[in-house]
Tab-separated table of C-alpha atoms and ligand atoms in Angstrom:
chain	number	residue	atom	x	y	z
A	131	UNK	CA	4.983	20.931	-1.662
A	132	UNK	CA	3.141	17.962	-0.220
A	133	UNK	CA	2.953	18.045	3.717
A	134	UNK	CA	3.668	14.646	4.411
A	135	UNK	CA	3.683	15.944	8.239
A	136	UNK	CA	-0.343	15.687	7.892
A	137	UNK	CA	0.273	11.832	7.924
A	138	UNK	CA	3.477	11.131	9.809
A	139	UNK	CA	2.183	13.111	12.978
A	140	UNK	CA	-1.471	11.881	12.577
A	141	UNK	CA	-2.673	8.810	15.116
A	142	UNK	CA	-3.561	6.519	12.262
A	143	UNK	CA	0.345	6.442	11.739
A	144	UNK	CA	1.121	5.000	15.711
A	145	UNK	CA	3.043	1.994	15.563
A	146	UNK	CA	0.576	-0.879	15.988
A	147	UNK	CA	0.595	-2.177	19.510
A	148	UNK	CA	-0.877	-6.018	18.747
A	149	UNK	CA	2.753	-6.959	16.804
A	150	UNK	CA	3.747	-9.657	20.040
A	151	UNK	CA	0.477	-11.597	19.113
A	152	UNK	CA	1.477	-11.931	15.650
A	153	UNK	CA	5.229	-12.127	15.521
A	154	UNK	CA	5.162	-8.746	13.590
A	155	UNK	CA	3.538	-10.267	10.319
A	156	UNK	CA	3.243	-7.474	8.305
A	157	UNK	CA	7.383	-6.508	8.546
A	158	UNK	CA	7.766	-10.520	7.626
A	159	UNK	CA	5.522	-10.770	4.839
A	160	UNK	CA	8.175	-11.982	2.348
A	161	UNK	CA	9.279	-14.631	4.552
A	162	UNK	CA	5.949	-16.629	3.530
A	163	UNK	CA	7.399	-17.207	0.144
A	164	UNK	CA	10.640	-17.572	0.953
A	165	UNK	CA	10.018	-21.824	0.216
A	166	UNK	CA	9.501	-20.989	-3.609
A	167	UNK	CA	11.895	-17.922	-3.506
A	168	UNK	CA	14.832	-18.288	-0.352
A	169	UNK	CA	16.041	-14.566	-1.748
A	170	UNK	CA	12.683	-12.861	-1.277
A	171	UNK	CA	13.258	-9.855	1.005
A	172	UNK	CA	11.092	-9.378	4.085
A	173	UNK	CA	9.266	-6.579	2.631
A	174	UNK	CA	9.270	-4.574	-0.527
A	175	UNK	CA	8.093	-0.671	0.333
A	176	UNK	CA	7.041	1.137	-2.474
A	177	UNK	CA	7.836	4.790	-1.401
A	178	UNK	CA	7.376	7.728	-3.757
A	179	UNK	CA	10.744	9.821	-4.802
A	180	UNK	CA	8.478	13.120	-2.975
A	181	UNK	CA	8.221	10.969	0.384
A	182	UNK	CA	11.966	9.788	-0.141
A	183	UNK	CA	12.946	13.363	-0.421
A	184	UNK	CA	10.928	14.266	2.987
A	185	UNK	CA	12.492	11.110	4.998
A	186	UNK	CA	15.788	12.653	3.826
A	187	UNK	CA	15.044	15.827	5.350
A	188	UNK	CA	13.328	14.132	8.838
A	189	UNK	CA	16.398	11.561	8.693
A	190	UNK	CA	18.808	9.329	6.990
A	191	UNK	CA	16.738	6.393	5.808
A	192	UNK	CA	19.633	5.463	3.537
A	193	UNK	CA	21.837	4.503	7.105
A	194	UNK	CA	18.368	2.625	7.698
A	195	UNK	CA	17.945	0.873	5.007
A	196	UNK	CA	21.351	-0.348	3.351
A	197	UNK	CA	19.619	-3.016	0.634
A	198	UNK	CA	19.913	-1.063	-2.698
A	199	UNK	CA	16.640	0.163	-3.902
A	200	UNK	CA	15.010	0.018	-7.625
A	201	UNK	CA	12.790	2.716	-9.128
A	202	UNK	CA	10.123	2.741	-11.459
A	203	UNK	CA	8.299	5.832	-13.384
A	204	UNK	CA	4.874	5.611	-13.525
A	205	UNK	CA	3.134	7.529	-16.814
A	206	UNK	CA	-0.988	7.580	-16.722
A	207	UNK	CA	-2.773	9.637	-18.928
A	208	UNK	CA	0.217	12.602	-18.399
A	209	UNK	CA	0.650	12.339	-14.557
A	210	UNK	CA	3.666	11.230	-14.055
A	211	UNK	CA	5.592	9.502	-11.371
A	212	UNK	CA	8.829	7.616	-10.018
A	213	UNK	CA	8.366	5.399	-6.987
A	214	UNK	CA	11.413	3.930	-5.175
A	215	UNK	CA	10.550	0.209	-4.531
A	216	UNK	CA	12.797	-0.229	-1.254
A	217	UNK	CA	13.304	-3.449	0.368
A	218	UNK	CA	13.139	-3.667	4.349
A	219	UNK	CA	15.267	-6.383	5.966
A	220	UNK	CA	14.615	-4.697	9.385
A	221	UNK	CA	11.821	-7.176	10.732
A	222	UNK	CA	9.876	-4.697	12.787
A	223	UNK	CA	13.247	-2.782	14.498
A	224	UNK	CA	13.104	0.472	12.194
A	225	UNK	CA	13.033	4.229	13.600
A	226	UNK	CA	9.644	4.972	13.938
A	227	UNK	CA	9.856	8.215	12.619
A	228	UNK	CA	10.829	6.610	9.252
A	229	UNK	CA	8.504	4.654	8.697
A	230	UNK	CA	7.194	5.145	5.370
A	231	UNK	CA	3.049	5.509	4.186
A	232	UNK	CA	3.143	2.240	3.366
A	233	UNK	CA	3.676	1.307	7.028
A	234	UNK	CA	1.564	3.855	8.557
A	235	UNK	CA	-1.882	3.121	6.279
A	236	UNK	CA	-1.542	-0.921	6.945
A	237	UNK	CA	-3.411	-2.840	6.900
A	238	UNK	CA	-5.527	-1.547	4.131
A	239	UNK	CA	-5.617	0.593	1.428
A	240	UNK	CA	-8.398	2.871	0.729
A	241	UNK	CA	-10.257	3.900	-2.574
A	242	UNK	CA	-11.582	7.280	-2.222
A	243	UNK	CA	-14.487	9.030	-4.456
A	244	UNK	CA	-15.210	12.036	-5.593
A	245	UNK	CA	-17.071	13.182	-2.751
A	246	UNK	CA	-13.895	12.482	-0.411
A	247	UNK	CA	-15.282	9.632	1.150
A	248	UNK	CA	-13.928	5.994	1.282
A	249	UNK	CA	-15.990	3.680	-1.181
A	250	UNK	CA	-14.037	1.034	-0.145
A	251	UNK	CA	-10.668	-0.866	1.363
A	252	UNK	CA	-8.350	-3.739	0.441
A	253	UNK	CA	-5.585	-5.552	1.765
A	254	UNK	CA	-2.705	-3.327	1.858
A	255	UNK	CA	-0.034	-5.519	0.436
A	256	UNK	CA	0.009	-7.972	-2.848
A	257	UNK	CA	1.120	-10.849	-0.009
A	258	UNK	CA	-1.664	-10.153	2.153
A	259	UNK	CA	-4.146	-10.912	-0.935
A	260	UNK	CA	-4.524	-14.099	0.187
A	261	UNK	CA	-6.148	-14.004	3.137
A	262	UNK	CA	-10.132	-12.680	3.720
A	263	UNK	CA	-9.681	-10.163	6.122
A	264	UNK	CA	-11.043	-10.846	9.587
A	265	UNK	CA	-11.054	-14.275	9.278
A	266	UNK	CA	-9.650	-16.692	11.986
A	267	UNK	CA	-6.066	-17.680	9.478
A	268	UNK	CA	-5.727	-13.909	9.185
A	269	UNK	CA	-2.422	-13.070	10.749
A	270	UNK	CA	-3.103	-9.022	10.767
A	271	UNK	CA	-5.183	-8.654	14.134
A	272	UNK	CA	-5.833	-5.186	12.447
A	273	UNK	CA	-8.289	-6.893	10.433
A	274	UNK	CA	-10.360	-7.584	12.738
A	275	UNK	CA	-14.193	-6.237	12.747
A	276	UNK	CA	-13.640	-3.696	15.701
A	277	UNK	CA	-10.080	-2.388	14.844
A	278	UNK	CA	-11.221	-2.199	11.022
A	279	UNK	CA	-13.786	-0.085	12.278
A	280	UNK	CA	-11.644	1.853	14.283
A	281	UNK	CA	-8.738	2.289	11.799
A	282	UNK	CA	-11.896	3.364	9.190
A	283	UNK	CA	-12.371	6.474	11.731
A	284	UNK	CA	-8.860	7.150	11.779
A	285	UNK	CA	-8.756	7.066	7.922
A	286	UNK	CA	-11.637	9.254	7.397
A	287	UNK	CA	-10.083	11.721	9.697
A	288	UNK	CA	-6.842	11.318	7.829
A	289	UNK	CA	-8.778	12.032	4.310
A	290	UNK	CA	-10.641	15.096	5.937
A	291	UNK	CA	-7.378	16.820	6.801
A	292	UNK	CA	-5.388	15.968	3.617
A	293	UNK	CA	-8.116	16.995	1.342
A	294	UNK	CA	-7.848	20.665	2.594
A	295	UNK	CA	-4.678	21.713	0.502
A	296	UNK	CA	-4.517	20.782	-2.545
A	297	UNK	CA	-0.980	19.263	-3.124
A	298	UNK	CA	-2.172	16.931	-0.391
A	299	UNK	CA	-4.346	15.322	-2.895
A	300	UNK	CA	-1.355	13.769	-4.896
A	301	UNK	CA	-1.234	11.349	-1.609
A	302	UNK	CA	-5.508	10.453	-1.948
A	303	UNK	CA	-4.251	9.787	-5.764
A	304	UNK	CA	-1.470	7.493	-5.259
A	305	UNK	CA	-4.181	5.572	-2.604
A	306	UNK	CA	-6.401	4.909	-5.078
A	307	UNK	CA	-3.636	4.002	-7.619
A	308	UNK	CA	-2.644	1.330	-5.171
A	309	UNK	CA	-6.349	0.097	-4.593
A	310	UNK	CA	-6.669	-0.402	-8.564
A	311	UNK	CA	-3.233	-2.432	-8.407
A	312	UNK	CA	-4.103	-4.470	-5.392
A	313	UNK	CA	-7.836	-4.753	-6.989
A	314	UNK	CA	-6.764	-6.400	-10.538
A	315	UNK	CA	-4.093	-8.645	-8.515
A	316	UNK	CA	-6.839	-9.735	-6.580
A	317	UNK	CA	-8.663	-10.761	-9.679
A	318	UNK	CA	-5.729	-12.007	-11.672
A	319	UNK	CA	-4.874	-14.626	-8.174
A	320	UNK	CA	-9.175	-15.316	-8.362
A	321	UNK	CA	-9.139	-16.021	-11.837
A	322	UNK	CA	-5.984	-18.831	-11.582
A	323	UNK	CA	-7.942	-20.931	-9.184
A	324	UNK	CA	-11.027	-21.027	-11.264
A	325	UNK	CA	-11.770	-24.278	-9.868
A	326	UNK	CA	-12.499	-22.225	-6.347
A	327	UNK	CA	-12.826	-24.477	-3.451
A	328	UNK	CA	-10.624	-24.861	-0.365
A	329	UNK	CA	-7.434	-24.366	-1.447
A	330	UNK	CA	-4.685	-25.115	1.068
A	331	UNK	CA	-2.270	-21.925	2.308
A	332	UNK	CA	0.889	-22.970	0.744
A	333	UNK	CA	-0.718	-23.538	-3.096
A	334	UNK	CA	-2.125	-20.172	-2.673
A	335	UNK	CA	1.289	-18.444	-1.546
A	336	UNK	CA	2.833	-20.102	-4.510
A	337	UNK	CA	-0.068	-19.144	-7.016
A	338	UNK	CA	0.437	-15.953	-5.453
A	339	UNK	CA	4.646	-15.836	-5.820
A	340	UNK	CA	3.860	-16.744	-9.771
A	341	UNK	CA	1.501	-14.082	-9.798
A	342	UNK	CA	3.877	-11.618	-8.559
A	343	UNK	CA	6.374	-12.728	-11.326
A	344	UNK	CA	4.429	-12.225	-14.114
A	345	UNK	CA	1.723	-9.389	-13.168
A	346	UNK	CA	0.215	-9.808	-16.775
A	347	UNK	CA	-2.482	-8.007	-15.628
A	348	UNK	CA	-0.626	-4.725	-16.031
A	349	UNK	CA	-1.122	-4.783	-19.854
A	350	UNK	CA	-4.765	-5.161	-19.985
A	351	UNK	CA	-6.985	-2.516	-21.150
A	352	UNK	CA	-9.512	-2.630	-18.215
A	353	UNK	CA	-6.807	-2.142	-15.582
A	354	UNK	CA	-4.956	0.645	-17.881
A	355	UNK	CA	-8.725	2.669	-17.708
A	356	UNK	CA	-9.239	2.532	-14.441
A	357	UNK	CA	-5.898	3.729	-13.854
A	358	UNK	CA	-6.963	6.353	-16.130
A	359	UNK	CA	-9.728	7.153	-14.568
A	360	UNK	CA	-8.399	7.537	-10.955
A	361	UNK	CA	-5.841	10.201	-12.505
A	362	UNK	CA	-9.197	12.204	-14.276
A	363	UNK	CA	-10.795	11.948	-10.389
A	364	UNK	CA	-7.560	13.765	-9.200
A	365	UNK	CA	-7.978	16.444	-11.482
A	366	UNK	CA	-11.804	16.664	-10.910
A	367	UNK	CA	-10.839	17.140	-7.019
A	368	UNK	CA	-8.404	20.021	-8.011
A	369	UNK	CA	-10.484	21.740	-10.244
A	370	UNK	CA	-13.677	21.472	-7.892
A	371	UNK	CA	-11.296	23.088	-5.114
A	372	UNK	CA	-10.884	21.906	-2.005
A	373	UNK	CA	-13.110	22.176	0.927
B	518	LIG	S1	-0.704	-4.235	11.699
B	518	LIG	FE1	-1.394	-6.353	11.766
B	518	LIG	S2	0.323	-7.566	11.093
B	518	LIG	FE2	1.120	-5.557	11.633
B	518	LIG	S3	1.763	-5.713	13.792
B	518	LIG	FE3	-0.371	-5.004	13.788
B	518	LIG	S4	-1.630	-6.850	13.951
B	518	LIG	FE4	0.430	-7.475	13.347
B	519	LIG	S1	9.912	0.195	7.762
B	519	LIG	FE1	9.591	-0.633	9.824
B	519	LIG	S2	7.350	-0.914	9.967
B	519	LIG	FE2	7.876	-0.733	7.777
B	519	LIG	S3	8.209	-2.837	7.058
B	519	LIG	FE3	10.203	-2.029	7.647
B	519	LIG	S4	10.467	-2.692	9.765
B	519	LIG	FE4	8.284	-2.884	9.300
């Protein structure tokens, strides 16, 4: 059984303390698209059916969250999945407790390698794709040079202490599964301004909204391998053992 304990009681999962100076951005994320899309909910969390199952035993996230949820399996290369895809109307006022992964990792996603270590971060969130992080229009203070390097620590501490049981190392997996996602996104919103330039905040949030709708990227072959290739890293980890 996966000890999601390891991350729910670990300090990188502390609420973050800077949400006053940025009127809670990242539990209002939807609300930047809501001029193409006045439906879009707040925030989408995708939480795993394993993590569901442990906020069900810590809680009741279904007297939390009363919006009804959609689920999706995920098949790569004979891993197999289903993730709940839960949306959060809440803005910011949730039990902590409850919060799910999603919440606790933000504001970036890590990609780790074989070796256990962190080859590299993105953006935690398909929204939040279209800002640079660190830069002076990014609303996630998180982002920042000094608390990126600080939430880096806390990350590679969180890593370390998953990585010593093994059916901890489903939860490394399903990181780098969301880096790959978040990755090709990033490249499928590069590749529809190929004009580059300075474009203004509002054409990117509605490149970014048509993006979302039509995630082509999900079909092609590059993106399909390196899924594949995240889920062979998974089962090099288990076979090497943990340490
Ligand atoms: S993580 Fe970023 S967006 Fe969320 S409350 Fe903190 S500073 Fe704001
Ligand atoms: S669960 Fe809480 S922290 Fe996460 S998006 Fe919803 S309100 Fe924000």
């Amino acid at each position: 059984l996966i000890d999601f304990s390891i991350l729910y009681d670990h300090p990188i999962s502390s609420p973050c303390v800077l949400w006053e100076h940025c009127s809670s951005h990242c539990c209002h994320i939807g609300s930047q698209v809501r001029t193409f899309d006045a439906e879009t909910d707040l925030v989408i969390l995708p939480i795993p059916e394993v993590e569901f199952e442990y906020l069900h035993r810590v809680g009741s996230p279904d007297e939390q969250w009363l919006d009804a949820k959609r689920s999706f399996d995920v098949e790569i290369s004979g891993y197999s999945l289903k993730v709940y895809m839960q949306p959060c109307n809440l803005g910011g006022r949730c039990d902590s407790g409850l919060r799910p992964m999603i919440c606790r990792i933000y504001p970036y996603i890590p990609l780790i390698d074989d070796d256990f270590r962190i080859a590299g971060t993105i953006n935690a969130t398909a929204f939040d794709l279209v800002w640079t992080p660190g830069t002076s229009e990014d609303p996630c203070l998180m982002r920042s040079a000094p608390e990126t390097a600080r939430h880096l620590g806390l990350l590679n501490d969180l890593v370390s202490k998953l990585k010593i049981r093994e059916e901890n190392l489903e939860i490394l997996l399903w990181f780098n599964l969301a880096f790959r996602y978040l990755e090709a996104f990033k490249l499928y919103l590069e590749q529809s301004f190929p004009e580059g330039g300075d474009v203004p905040l509002k054409d990117r949030f509605h490149n970014l909204y048509l993006c979302n709708k039509t995630q082509l990227f999900l079909a092609a072959p590059e993106f399909r391998s390196r899924l594949d290739g995240e889920v062979e890293r998974y089962r090099r980890w288990r076979s090497h053992g943990v340490t």
